[in-house]
Coordinates of C-alpha atoms in Angstrom, one line a residue:
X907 CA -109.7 -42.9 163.1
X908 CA -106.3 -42.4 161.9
X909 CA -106.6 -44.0 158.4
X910 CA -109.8 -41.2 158.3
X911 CA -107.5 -38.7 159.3
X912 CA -104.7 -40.0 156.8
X913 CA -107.8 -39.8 153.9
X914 CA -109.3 -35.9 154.5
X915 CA -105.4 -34.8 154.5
X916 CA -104.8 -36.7 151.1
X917 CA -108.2 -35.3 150.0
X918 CA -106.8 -31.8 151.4
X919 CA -104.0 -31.9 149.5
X920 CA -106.1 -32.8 146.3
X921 CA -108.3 -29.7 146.3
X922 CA -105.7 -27.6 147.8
X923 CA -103.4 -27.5 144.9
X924 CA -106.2 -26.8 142.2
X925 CA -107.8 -24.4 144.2
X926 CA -104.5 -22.2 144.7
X927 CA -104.1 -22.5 140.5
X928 CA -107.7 -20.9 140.2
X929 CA -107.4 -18.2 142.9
X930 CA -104.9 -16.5 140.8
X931 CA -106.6 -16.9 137.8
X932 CA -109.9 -14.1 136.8
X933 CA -113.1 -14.7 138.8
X934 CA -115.0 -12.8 135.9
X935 CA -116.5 -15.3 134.5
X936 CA -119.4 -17.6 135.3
X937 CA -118.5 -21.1 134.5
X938 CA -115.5 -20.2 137.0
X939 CA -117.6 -19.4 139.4
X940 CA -119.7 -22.7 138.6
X941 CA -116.3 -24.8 138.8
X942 CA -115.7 -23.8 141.9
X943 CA -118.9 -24.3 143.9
X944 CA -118.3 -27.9 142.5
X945 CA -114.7 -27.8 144.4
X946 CA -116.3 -26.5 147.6
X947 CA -119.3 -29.2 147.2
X948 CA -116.3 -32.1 146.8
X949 CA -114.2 -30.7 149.4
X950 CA -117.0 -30.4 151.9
X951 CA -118.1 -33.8 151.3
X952 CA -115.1 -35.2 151.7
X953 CA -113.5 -34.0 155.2
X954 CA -117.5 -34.1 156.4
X955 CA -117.4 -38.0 155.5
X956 CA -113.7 -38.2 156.6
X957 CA -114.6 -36.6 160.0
X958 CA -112.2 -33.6 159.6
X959 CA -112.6 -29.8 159.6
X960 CA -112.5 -27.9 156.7
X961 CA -109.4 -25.9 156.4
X962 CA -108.9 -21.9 155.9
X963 CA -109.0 -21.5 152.0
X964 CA -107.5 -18.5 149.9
X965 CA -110.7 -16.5 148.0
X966 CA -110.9 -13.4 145.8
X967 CA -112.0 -10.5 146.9
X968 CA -113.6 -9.2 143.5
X969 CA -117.1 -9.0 142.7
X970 CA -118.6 -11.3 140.2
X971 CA -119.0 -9.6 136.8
X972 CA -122.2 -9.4 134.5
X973 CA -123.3 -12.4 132.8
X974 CA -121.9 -12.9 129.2
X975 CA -123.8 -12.2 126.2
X976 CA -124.5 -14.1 122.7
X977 CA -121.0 -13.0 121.3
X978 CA -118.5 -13.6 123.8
X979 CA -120.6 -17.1 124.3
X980 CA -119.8 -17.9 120.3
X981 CA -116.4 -16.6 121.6
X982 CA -116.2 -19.4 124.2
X983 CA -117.2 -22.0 122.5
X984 CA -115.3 -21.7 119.6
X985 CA -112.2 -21.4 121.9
X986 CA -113.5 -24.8 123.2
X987 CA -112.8 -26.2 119.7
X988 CA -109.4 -24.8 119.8
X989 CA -108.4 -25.7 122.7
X990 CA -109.2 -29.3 121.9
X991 CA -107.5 -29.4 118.7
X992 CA -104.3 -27.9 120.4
X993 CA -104.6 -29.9 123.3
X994 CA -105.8 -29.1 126.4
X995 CA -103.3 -28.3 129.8
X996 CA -103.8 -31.6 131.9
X997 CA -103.8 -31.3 135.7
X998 CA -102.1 -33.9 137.7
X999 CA -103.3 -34.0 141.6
X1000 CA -100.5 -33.7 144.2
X1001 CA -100.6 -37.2 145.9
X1002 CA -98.8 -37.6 149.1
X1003 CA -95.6 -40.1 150.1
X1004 CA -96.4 -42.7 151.5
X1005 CA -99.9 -43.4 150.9
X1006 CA -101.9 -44.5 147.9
X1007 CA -105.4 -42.8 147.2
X1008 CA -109.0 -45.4 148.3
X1009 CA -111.2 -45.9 145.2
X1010 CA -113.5 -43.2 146.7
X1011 CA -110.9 -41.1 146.8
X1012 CA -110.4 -41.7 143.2
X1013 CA -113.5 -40.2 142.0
X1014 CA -113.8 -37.9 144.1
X1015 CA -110.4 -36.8 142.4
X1016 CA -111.9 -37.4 138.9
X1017 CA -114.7 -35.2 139.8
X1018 CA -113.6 -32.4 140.7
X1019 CA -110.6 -32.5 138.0
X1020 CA -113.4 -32.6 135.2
X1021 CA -115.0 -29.5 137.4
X1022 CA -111.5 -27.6 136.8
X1023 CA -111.0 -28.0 133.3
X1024 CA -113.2 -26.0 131.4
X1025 CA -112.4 -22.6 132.9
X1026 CA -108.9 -23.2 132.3
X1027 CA -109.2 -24.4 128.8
X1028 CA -111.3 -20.8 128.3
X1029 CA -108.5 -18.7 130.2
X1030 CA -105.6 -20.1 127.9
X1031 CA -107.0 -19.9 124.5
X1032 CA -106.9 -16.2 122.8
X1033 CA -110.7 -14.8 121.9
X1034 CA -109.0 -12.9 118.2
X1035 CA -109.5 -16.1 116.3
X1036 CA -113.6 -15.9 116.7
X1037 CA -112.8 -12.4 115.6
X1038 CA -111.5 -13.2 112.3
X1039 CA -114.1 -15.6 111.2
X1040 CA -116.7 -13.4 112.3
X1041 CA -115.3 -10.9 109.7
X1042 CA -114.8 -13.0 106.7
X1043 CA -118.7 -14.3 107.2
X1044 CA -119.7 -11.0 106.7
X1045 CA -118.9 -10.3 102.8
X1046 CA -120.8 -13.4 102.3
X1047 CA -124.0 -12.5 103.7
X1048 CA -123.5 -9.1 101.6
X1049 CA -122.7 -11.1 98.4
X1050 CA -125.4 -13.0 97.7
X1051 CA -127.8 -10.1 97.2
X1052 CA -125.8 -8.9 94.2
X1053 CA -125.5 -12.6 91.8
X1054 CA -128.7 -11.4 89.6
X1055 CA -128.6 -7.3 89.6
X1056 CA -126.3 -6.1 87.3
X1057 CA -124.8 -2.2 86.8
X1058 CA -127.3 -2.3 83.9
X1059 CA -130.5 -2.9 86.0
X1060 CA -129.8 -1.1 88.7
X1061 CA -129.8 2.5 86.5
X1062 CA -132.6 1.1 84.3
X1063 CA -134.4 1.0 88.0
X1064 CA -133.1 4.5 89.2
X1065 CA -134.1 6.2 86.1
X1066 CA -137.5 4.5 85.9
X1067 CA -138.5 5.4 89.2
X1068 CA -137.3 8.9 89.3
X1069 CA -139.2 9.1 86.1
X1070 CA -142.3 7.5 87.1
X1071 CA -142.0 7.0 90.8
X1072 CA -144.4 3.9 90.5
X1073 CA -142.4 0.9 91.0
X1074 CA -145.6 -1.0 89.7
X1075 CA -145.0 0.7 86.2
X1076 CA -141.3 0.1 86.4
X1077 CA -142.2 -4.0 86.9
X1078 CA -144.7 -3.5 84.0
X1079 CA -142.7 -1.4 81.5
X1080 CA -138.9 -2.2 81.7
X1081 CA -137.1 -5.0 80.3
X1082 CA -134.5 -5.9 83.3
X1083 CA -131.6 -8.8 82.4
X1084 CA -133.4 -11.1 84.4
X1085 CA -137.1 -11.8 85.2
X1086 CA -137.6 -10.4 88.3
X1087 CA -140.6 -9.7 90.5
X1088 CA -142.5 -6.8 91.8
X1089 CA -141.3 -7.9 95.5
X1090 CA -137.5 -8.0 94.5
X1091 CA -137.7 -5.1 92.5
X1092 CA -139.0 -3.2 95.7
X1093 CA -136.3 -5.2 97.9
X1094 CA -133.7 -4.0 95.4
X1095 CA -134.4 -0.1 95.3
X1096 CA -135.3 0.0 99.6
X1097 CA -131.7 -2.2 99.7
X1098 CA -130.6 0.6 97.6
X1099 CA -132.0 3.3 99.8
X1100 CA -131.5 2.2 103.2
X1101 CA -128.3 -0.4 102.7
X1102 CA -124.8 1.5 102.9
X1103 CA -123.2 -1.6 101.5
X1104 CA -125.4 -2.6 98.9
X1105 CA -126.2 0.8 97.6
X1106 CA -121.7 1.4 97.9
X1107 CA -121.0 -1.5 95.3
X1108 CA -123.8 -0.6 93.4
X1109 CA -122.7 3.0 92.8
X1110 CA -119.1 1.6 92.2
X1111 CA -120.4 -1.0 89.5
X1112 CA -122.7 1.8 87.7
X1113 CA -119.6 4.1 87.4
X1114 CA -117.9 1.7 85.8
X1115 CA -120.0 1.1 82.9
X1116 CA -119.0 2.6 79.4
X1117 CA -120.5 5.7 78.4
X1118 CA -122.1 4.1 75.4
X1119 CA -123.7 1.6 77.5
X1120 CA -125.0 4.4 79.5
X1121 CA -126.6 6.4 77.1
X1122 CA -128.2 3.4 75.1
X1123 CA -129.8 2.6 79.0
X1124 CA -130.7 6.3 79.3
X1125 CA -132.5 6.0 75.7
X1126 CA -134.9 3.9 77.1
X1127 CA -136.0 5.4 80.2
X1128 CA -139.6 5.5 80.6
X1129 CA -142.1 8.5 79.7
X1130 CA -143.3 10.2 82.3
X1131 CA -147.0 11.3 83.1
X1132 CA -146.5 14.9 82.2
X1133 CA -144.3 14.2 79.2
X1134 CA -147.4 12.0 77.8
X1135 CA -149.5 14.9 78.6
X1136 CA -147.7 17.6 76.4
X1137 CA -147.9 14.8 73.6
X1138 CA -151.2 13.8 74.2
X1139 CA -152.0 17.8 73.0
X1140 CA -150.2 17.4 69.3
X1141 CA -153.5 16.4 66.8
X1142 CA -154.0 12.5 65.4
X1143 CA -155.2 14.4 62.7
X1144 CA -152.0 15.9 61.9
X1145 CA -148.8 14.3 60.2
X1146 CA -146.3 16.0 62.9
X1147 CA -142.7 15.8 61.5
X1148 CA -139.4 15.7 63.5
X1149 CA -139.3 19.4 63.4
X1150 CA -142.5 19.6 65.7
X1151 CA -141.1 17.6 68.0
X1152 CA -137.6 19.6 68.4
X1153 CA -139.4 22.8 69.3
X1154 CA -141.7 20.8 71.9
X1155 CA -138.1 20.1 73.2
X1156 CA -136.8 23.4 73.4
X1157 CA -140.1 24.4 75.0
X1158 CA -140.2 22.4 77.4
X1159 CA -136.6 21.2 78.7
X1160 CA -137.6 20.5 82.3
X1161 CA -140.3 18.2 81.6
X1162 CA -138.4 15.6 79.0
X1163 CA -135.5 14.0 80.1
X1164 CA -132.6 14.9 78.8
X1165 CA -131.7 12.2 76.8
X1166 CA -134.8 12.8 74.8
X1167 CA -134.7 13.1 70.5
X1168 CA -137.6 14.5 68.6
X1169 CA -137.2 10.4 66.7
X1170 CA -137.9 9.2 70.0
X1171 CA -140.9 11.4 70.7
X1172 CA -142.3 11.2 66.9
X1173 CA -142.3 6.8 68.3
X1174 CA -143.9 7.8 71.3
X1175 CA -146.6 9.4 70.0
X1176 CA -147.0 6.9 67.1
X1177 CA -148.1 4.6 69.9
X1178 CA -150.0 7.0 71.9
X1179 CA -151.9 7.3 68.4
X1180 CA -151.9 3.6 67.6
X1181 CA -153.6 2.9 71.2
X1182 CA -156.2 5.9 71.2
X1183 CA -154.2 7.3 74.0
X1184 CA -154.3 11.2 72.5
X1185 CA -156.8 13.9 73.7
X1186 CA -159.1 13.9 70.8
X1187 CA -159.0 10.6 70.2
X1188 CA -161.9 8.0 72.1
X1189 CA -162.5 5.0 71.8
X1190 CA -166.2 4.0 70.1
X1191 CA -167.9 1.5 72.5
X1192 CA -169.2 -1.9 71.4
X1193 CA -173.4 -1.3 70.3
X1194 CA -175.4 -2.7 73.3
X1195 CA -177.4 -4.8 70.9
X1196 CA -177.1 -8.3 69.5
X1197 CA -176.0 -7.4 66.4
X1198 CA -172.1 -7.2 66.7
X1199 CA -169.9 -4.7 64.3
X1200 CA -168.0 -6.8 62.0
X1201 CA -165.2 -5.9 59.7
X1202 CA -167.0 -5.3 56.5
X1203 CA -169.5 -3.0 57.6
X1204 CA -166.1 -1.3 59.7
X1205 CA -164.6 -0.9 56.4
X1206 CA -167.7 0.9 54.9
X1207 CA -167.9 3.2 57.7
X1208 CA -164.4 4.0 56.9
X1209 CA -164.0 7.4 54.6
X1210 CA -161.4 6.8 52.3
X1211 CA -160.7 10.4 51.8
X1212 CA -159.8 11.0 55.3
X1213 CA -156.9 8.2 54.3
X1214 CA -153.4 9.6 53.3
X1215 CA -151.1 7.5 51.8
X1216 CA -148.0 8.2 53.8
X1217 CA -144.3 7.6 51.6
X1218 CA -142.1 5.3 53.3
X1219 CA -138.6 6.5 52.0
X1220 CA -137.0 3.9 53.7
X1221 CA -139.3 1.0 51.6
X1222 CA -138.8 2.8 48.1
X1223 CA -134.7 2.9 48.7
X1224 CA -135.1 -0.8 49.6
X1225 CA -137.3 -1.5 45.9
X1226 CA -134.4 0.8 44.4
X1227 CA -131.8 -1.1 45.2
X1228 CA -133.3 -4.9 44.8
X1229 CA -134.4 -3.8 41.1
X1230 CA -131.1 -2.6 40.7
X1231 CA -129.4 -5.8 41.0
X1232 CA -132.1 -7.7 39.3
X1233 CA -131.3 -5.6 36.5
X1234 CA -127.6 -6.2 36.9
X1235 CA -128.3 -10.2 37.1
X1236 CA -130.3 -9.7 33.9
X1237 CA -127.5 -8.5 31.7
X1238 CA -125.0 -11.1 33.3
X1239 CA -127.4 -13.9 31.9
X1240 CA -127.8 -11.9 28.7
X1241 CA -124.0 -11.9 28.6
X1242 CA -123.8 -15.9 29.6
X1243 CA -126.5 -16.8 26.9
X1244 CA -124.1 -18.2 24.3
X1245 CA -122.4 -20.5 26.8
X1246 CA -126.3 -21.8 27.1
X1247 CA -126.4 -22.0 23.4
X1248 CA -123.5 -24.6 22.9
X1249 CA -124.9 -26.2 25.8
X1250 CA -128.5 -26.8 23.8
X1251 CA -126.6 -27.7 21.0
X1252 CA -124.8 -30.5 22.8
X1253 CA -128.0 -31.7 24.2
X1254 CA -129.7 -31.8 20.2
X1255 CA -126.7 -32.7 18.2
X1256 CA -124.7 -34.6 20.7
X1257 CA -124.2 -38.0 19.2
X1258 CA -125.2 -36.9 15.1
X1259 CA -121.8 -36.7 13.3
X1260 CA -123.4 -34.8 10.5
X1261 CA -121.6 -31.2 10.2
X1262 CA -123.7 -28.1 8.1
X1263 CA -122.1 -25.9 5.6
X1264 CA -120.7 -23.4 8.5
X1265 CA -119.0 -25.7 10.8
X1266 CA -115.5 -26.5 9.7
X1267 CA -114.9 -29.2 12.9
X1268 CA -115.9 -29.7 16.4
X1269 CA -114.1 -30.1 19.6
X1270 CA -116.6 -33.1 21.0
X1271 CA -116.4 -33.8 25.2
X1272 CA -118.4 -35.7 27.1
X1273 CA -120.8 -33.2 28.0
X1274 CA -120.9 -30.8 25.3
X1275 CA -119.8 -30.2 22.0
X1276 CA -117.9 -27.1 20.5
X1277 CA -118.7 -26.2 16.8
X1278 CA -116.0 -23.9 15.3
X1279 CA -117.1 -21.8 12.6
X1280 CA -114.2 -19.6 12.2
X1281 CA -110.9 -19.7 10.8
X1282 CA -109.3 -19.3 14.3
X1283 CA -111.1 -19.9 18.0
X1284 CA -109.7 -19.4 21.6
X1285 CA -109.8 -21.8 24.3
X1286 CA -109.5 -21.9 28.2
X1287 CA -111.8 -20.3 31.0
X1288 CA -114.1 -17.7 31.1
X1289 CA -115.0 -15.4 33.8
X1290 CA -116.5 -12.4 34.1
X1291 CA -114.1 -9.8 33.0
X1292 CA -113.4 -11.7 30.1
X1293 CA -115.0 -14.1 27.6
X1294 CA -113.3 -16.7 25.3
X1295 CA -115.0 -18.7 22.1
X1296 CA -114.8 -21.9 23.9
X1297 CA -115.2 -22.3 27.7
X1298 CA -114.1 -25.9 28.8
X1299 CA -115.5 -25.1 32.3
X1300 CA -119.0 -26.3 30.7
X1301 CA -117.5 -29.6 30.4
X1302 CA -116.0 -30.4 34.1
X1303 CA -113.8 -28.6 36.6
X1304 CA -111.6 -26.2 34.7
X1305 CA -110.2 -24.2 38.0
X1306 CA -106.9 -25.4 36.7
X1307 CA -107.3 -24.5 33.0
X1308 CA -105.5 -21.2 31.9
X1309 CA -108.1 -18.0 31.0
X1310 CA -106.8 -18.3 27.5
X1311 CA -104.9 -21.8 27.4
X1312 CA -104.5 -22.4 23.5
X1313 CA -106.0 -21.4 19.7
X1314 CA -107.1 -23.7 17.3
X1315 CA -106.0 -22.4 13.9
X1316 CA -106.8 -23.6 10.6
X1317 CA -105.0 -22.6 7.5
X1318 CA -105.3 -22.4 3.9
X1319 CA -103.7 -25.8 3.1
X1320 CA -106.5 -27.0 5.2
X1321 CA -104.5 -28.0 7.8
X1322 CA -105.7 -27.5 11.5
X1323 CA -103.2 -26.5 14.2
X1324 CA -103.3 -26.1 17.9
X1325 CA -100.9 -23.2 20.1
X1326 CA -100.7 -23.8 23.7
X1327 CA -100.5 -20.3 25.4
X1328 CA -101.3 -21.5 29.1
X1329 CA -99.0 -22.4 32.0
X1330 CA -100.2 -26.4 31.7
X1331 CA -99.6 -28.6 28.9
X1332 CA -101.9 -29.4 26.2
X1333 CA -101.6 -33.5 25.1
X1334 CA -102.5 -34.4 21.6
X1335 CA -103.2 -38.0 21.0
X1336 CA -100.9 -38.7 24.2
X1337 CA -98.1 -36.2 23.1
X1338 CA -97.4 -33.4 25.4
X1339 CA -97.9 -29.8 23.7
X1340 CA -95.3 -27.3 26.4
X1341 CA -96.1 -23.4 26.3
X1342 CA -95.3 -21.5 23.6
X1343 CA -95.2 -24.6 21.2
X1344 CA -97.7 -26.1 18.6
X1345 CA -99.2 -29.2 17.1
X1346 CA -100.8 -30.3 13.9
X1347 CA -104.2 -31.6 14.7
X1348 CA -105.8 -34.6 12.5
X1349 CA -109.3 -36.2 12.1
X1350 CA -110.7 -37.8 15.7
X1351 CA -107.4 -36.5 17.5
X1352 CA -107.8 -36.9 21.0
X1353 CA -107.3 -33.5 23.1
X1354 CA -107.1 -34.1 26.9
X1355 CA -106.2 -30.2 28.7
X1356 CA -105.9 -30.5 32.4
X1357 CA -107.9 -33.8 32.6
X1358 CA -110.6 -32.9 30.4
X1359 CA -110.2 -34.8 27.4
X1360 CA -112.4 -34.0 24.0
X1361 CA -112.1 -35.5 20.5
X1362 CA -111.7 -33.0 17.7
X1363 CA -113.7 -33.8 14.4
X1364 CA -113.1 -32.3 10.8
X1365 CA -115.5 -31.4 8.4
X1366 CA -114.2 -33.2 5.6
X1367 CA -116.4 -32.3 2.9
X1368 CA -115.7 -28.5 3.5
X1369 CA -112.2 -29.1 3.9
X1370 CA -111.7 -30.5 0.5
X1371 CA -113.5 -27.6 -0.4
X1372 CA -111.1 -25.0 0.6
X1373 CA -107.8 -27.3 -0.1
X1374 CA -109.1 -26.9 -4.1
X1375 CA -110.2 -23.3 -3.8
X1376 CA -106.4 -23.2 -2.3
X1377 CA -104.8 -25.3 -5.1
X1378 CA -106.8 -23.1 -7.7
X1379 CA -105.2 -19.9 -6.3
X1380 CA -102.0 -21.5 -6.1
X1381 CA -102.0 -22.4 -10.2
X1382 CA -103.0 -18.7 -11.3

């Protein structure tokens, strides 16, 4: 009996010390009020089986609150997770002197400390953490609506609707940045409506845009049923010009939207016309019998006095100004036909040595071959601007070749000569001709300009001809 009595005071002593921790702590919530109907259930059963009586115990006298709702129970358990990674307060029992706890005793202690600890845990930790990620959730949810619109589609959307107020037509008849579909198109402009965020950030991004960008997305806002209508009246007859369309403008201002031009309206109609869309215009229904209209007997039905040839003034300035550079190209091969010339000649003549009465020598490459025919010719490149007697760009690269990079001479001793005037050296027969200077040239001398090298060949039997005519004139 006395060991009993020794075990309910130890037991006592256990549930006394957590009990006066929780009676000063709030009784407002309900997994308090479930941890300690588990104390009283331990407490009971232990002085019952020890044989005691259960002692006077301190209790609040505050009402039990309202149950908790989803919030504050998202609030709870994330304080849970805090309180675990922080570490929770552990609760040591009060043991007595003297006497060490049975194994009963044990659990019974175990219990009712695993009873105590979640209130606690939920009474230390602060609730404002829960707070803060339940705010930075939010602009997610908000976000993801917005990846596809763009400024751009959302006032292509406004200002098809308020111009057709058929969001049918606007899925049918605007070209959006994206593919979307007649059920996000509606989600878009009721999110636009209804939704103060959505419809915020959209109004911020659309009054951001440039106005360029602006007008070009005004430009192609759709037509409207009554501004159809007042086109539908002007004649497919008729040729309307630009003018028409200004005054239908000025007439009517309310009905077309302002961004409007009479070129816009002449385009509109154009289609209108081209779809049998106009007032007097119907379309012919297919004959009920088996014998199907074809295109010939269409085009036989078709008056061709009732067709006007329209001038496209665009088209004709287009033929202007390709037959004015054909005509240009013309002359520069007109200009270019004597570089063809030698080039035929080097082809025919290339490998005969034979000269003609006209030719007093030849400047012979590896392509082509030069005839000179004059006392005095020119050398180096041609271009455009200017042109030269022989142009040694026929025969390789000559984009380091002077315009004008020497002149053969030949005088009345019958002697041939060479000038350089370029900035590069001429070589004769190895030996380097500088700027400014000259060299005698002799029969098969080898003339290498730049690294283009050519043989030059005299015309002996004309030479001797003009070295006698010389010595006659010398003797008188």
């Amino acid at each position: 009996m006395e060991k009993d009595m020794q075990a309910g005071a130890a037991a006592a002593s256990v549930v006394g010390a957590p009990m006066g921790a929780a009676g000063t702590q709030s009784r407002s919530e309900d997994e308090e009020s479930t941890g300690m109907k588990d104390i009283k259930r331990t407490a009971t059963q232990a002085f019952v089986g020890g044989g005691g009586v259960v002692p006077n115990r301190r209790s609040s006298s505050r009402s039990i609150k309202r149950k908790k709702f989803d919030d504050e129970l998202v609030e709870s358990s994330l304080a849970k997770s805090s309180s675990r990674v922080k570490g929770p307060p552990v609760i040591e029992p009060i043991r007595c002197s003297g006497s060490e706890p049975s194994s009963n005793e044990k659990k019974k202690m175990s219990k009712s400390s695993t009873a105590l600890t979640p209130p606690l845990t939920m009474v230390i930790t602060p609730p404002p953490i829960a707070k803060r990620v339940k705010k930075s959730k939010q602009p997610l949810q908000i976000t993801k609506d917005l990846g596809r619109w763009k400024p751009t589609d959302d006032l292509l959307l406004i200002n098809a609707v308020l111009q057709t107020t058929d969001l049918t037509s606007v899925h049918l008849g605007v070209k959006f940045s994206c593919r979307f579909t007649l059920r996000e198109i509606q989600e878009r402009w009721y999110s636009l409506l209804y939704d103060p965020v959505i419809s915020k950030l959209a109004w911020q991004a659309m009054r951001q845009l440039h106005p360029e960008a602006i007008a070009a997305i005004q430009s192609k806002a759709l037509f409207g049923q009554a501004e159809e209508a007042l086109l539908a009246k002007i004649a497919s007859s008729s040729q309307p010009k630009l003018e028409v369309f200004q005054e239908l403008l000025s007439k009517h201002p309310s009905v077309f939207y302002p961004s409007r031009t009479p070129k816009s309206l002449l385009v509109h109609w154009q289609l209108l016309k081209q779809y049998y869309l106009l007032e007097d215009q119907s379309v012919q229904p297919f004959p009920k019998g088996d014998q199907v209209l074809n295109f010939s007997d269409a085009e036989q039905l078709v008056d061709d006095a009732k067709l006007k040839e329209s001038r496209d003034e665009v088209l004709e300035h287009e033929l202007m100004i390709s037959d004015r550079h054909q005509k240009k190209e013309i002359r520069q091969l007109e200009q270019e036909l004597p570089r063809w010339q030698v080039l035929v000649d080097s082809i025919t003549g290339m490998n005969s040595p034979d000269f003609d009465n006209q030719t007093l020598a030849a400047l012979r490459g590896r392509m082509v071959r030069y005839l000179m025919r004059s006392r005095e010719i020119t050398l180096g490149r041609a271009t455009k601007d200017k042109q030269i007697d022989v142009d040694l760009s026929l025969e390789g690269p000559a984009w380091k070749i002077s315009r004008k990079q020497g002149i053969i001479k030949l005088k009345n001793n019958g002697d041939f000569f060479i000038a350089n005037e370029g900035r590069r050296p001429i070589y004769i027969d190895g030996r380097p001709v500088l700027s400014g200077n000259k060299w005698k040239l002799n029969n098969n001398s080898v003339v290498e300009i730049a690294g283009l090298r050519f043989v030059f060949l005299i015309n002996q039997e004309l030479i001797s001809l003009i070295k006698a005519e010389a010595a006659k004139m010398n003797q008188q």
